[in-house]
Short mmCIF file of C-alpha atoms and ligand atoms in Angstrom, two decimals:
data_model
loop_
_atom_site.label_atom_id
_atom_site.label_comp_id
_atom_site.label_asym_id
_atom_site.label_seq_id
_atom_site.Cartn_x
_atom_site.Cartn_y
_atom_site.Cartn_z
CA UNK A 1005 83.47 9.35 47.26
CA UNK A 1006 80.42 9.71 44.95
CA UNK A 1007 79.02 13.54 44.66
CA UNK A 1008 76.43 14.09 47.17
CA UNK A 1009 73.91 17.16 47.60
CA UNK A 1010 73.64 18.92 51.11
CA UNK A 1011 70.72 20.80 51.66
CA UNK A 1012 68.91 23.26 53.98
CA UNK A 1013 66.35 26.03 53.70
CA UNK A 1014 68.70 28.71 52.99
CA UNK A 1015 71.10 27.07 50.67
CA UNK A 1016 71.59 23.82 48.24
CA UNK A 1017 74.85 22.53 47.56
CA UNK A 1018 74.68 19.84 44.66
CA UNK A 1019 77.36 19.01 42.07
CA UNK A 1020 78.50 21.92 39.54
CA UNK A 1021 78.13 21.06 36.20
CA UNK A 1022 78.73 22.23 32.64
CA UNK A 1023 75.92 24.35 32.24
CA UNK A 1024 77.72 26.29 35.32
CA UNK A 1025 80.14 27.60 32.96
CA UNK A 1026 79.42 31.08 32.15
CA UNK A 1027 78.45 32.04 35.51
CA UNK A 1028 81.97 30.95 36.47
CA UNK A 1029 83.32 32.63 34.10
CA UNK A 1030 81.44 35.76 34.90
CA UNK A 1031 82.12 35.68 38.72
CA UNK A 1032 85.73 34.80 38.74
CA UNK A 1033 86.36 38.12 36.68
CA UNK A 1034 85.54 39.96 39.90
CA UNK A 1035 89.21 41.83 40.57
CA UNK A 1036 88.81 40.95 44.61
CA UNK A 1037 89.47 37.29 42.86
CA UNK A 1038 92.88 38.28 41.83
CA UNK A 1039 93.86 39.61 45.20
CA UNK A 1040 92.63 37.24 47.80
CA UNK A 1041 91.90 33.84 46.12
CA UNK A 1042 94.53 30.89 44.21
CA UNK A 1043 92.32 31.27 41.16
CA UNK A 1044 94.06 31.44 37.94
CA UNK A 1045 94.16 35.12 36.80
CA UNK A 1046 93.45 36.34 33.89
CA UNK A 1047 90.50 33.61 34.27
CA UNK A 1048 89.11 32.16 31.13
CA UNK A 1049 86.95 29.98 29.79
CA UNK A 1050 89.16 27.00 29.98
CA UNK A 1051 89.82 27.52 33.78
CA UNK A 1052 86.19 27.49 34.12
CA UNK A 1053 86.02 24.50 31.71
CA UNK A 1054 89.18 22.46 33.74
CA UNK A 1055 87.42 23.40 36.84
CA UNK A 1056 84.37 21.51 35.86
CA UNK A 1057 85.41 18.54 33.51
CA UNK A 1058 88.64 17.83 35.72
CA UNK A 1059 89.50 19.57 39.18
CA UNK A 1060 85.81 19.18 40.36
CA UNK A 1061 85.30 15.33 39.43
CA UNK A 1062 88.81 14.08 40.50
CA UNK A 1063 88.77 15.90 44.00
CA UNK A 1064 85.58 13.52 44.26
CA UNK A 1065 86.98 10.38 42.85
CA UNK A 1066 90.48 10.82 44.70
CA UNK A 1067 89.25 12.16 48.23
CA UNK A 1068 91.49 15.40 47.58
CA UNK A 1069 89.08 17.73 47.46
CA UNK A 1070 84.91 17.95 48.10
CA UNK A 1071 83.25 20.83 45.77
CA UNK A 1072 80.04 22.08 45.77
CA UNK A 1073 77.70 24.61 43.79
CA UNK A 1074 76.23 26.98 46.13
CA UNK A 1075 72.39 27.72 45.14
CA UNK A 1076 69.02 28.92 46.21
CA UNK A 1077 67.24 25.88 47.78
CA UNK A 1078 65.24 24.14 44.65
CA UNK A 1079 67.37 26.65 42.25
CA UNK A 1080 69.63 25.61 39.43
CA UNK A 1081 71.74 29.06 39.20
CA UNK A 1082 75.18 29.11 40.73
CA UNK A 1083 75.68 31.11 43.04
CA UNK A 1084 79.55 30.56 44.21
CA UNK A 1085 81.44 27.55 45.19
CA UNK A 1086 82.46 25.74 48.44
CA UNK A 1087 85.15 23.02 48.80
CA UNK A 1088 86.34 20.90 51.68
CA UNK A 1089 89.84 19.76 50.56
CA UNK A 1090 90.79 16.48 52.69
CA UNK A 1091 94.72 15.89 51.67
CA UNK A 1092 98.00 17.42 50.04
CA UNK A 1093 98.99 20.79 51.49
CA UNK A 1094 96.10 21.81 53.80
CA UNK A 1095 95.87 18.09 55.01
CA UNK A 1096 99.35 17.34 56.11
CA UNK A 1097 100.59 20.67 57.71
CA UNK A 1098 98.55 19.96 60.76
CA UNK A 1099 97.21 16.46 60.35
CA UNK A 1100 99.99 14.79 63.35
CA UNK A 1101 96.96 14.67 65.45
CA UNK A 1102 93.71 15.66 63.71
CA UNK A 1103 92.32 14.65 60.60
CA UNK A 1104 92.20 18.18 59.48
CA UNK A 1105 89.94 19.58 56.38
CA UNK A 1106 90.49 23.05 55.03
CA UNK A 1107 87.34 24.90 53.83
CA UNK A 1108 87.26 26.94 50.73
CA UNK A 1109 84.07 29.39 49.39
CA UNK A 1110 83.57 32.50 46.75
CA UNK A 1111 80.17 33.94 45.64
CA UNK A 1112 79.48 36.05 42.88
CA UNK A 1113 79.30 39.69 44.04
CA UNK A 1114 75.50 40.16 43.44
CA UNK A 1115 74.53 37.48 46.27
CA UNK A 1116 77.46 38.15 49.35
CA UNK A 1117 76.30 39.58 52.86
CA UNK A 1118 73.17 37.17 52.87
CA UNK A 1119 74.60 34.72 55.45
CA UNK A 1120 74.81 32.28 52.60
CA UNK A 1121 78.48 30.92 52.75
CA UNK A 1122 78.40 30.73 57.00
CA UNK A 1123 74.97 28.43 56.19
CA UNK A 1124 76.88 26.52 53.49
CA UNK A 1125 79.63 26.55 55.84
CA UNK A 1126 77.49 24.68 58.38
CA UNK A 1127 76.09 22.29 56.32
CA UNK A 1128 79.91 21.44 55.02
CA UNK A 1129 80.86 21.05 58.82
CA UNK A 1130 78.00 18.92 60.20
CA UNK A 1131 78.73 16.85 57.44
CA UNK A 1132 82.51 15.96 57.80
CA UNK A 1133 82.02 15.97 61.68
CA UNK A 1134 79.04 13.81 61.82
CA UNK A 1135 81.17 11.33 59.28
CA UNK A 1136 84.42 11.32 61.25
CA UNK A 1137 85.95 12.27 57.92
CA UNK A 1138 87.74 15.24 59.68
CA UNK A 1139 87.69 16.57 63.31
CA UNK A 1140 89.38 19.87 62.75
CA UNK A 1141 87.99 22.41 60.27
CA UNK A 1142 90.86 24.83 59.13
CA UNK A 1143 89.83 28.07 57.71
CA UNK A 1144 92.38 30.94 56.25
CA UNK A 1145 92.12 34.04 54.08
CA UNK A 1146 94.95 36.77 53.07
CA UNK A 1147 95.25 39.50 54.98
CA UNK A 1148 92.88 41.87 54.55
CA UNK A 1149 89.94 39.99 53.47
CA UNK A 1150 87.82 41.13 56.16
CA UNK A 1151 84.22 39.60 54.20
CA UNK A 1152 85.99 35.71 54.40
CA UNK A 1153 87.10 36.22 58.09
CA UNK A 1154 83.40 37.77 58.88
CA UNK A 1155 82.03 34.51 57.92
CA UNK A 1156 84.03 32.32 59.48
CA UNK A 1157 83.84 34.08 62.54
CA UNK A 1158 80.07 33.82 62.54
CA UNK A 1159 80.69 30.34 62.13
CA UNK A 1160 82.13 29.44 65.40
CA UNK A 1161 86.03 29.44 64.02
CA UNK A 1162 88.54 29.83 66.67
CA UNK A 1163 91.00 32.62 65.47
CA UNK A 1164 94.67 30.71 65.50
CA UNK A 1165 96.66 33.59 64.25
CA UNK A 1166 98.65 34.92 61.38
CA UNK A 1167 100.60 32.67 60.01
CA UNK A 1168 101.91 31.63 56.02
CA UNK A 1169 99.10 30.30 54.27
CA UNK A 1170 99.30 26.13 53.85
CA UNK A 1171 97.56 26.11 50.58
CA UNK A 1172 99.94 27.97 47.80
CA UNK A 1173 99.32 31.46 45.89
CA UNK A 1174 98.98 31.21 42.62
CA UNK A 1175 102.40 32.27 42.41
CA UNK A 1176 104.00 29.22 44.71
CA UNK A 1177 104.26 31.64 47.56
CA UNK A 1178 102.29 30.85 50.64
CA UNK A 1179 101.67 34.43 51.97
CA UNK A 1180 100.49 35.96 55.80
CA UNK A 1181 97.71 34.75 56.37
CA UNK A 1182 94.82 35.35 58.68
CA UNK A 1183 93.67 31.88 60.58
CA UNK A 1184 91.02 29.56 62.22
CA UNK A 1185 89.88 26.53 63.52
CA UNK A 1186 87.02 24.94 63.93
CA UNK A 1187 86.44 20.93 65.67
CA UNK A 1188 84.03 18.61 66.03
CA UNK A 1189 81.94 19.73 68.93
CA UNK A 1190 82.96 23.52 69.35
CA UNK A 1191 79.74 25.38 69.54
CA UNK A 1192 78.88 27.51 66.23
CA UNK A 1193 78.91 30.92 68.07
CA UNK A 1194 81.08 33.65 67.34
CA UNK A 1195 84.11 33.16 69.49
CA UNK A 1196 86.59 36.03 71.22
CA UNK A 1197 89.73 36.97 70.22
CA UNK A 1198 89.66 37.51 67.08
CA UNK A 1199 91.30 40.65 65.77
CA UNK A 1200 89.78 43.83 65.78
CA UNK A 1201 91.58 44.30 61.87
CA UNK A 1202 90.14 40.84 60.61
CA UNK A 1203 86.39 41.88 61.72
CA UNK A 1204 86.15 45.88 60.97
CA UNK A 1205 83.30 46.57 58.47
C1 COA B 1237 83.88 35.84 51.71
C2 COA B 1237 82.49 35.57 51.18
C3 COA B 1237 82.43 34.18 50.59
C4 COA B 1237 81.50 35.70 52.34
O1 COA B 1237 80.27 35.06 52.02
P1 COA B 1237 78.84 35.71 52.43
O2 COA B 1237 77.82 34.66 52.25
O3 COA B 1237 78.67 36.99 51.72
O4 COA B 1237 79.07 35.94 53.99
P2 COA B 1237 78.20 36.89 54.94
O5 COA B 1237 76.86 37.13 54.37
O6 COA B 1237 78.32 36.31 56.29
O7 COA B 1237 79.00 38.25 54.90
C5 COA B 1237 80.30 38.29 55.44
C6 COA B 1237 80.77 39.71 55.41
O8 COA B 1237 80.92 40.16 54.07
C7 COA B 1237 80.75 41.59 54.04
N1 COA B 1237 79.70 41.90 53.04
C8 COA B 1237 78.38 42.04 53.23
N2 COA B 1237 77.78 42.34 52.07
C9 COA B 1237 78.75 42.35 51.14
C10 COA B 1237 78.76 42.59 49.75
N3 COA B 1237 77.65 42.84 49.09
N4 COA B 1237 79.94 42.49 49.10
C11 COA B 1237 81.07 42.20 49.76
N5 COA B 1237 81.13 41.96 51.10
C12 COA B 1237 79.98 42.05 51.75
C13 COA B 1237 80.33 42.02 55.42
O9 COA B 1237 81.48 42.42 56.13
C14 COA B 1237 79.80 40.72 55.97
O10 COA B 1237 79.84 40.67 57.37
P3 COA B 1237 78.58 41.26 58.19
O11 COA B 1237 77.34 40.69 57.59
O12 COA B 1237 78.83 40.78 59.58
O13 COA B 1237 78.66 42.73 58.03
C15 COA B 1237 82.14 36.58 50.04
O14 COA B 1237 82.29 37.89 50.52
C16 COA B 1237 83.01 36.39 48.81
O15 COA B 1237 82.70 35.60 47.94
N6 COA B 1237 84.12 37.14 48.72
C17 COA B 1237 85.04 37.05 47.56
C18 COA B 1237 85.73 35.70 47.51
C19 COA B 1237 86.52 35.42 48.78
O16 COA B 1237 87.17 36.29 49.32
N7 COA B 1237 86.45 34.15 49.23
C20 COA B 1237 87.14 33.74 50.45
C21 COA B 1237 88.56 33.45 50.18
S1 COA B 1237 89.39 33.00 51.68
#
């Protein structure tokens, strides 16, 4: 798949590119990085520098995985990052019946609790529904990150449980995690059941 831009009038998503580098490097020093997300850790500039030459252009070329640069509509600054990844772990734990995509999103502290990820979110979703590239949307965070499962309940996720994460720690060890799903045609509202622990602010 060629790099495409997704747009809307709270949010552009467009390709991430070299000049992203620092602000990667800044973000992913946040400590909350370390404890909920399969970044490397310590981060340095060469993860930020693989990310961008290597991880980011083959997930395009190979179908693996779909990132994005979050920014202000018409803005060149990063903001965070949002991924759909189509195959390998996330893909084939559930894919028997669905074609299932697994949705993946930071921002840098300074610009979380603006609704941006649950637009970027949307945008992501429309897009790989309207396609037919997936019809299931799976969404997980570690236990505990109450700001991830916030926005994905906003977003119309189904909660599905706790259950070992599909995509690996950074340690090869695929810890509880809290889970959701969203398909093709499931109204974007916030949906019941979810947890009173996954939602408390
Ligand atoms: C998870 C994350 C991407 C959410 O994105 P967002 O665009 O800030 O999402 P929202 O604006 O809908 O906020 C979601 C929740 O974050 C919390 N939040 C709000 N402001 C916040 C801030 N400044 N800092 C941290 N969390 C905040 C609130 O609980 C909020 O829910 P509420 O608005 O209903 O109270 C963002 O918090 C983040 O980057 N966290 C660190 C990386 C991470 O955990 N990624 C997900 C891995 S599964």
């Amino acid at each position: 798949m060629r790099a495409f831009a997704l747009a809307s009038p709270v949010v552009l998503l467009n390709q991430p590119a070299a000049s992203d580098t620092d602000r990667i490097l800044e973000y992913c020093q946040d400590p909350i990085f370390e404890r909920y997300l399969t970044v490397p850790w310590p981060y340095d500039r060469k993860h930020a520098e693989g990310f961008l030459d290597e991880f980011v252009p083959d997930g395009w070329m190979t179908d693996r995985e779909y990132t994005w640069a979050v920014r202000e509509p018409g803005g060149s600054e990063l903001l965070g990052v949002i991924g759909l990844r189509l195959a390998g772990e996330s893909a084939t734990a559930k894919a028997s019946v669905h074609r299932v995509g697994s949705i993946g999103f930071w921002l840098g502290a300074p610009h979380r609790g603006r609704g941006l990820i649950p637009e970027a979110q949307r945008l992501v979703a429309d897009w790989a529904f309207s396609t037919g590239t997936i019809d299931v949307l799976h969404w997980e965070c570690l236990l505990g990150n109450v700001a991830s499962a916030r926005a994905a309940w906003k977003s119309g996720f189904r909660y599905a449980g706790v259950s070992q994460s599909v995509a690996a720690y950074r340690d090869g060890s695929y810890p509880e995690s809290w889970q959701g799903h969203l398909a093709a045609g499931d109204d974007r509202n916030p949906q019941p059941c979810w947890p009173a622990a996954a939602l408390a602010r």
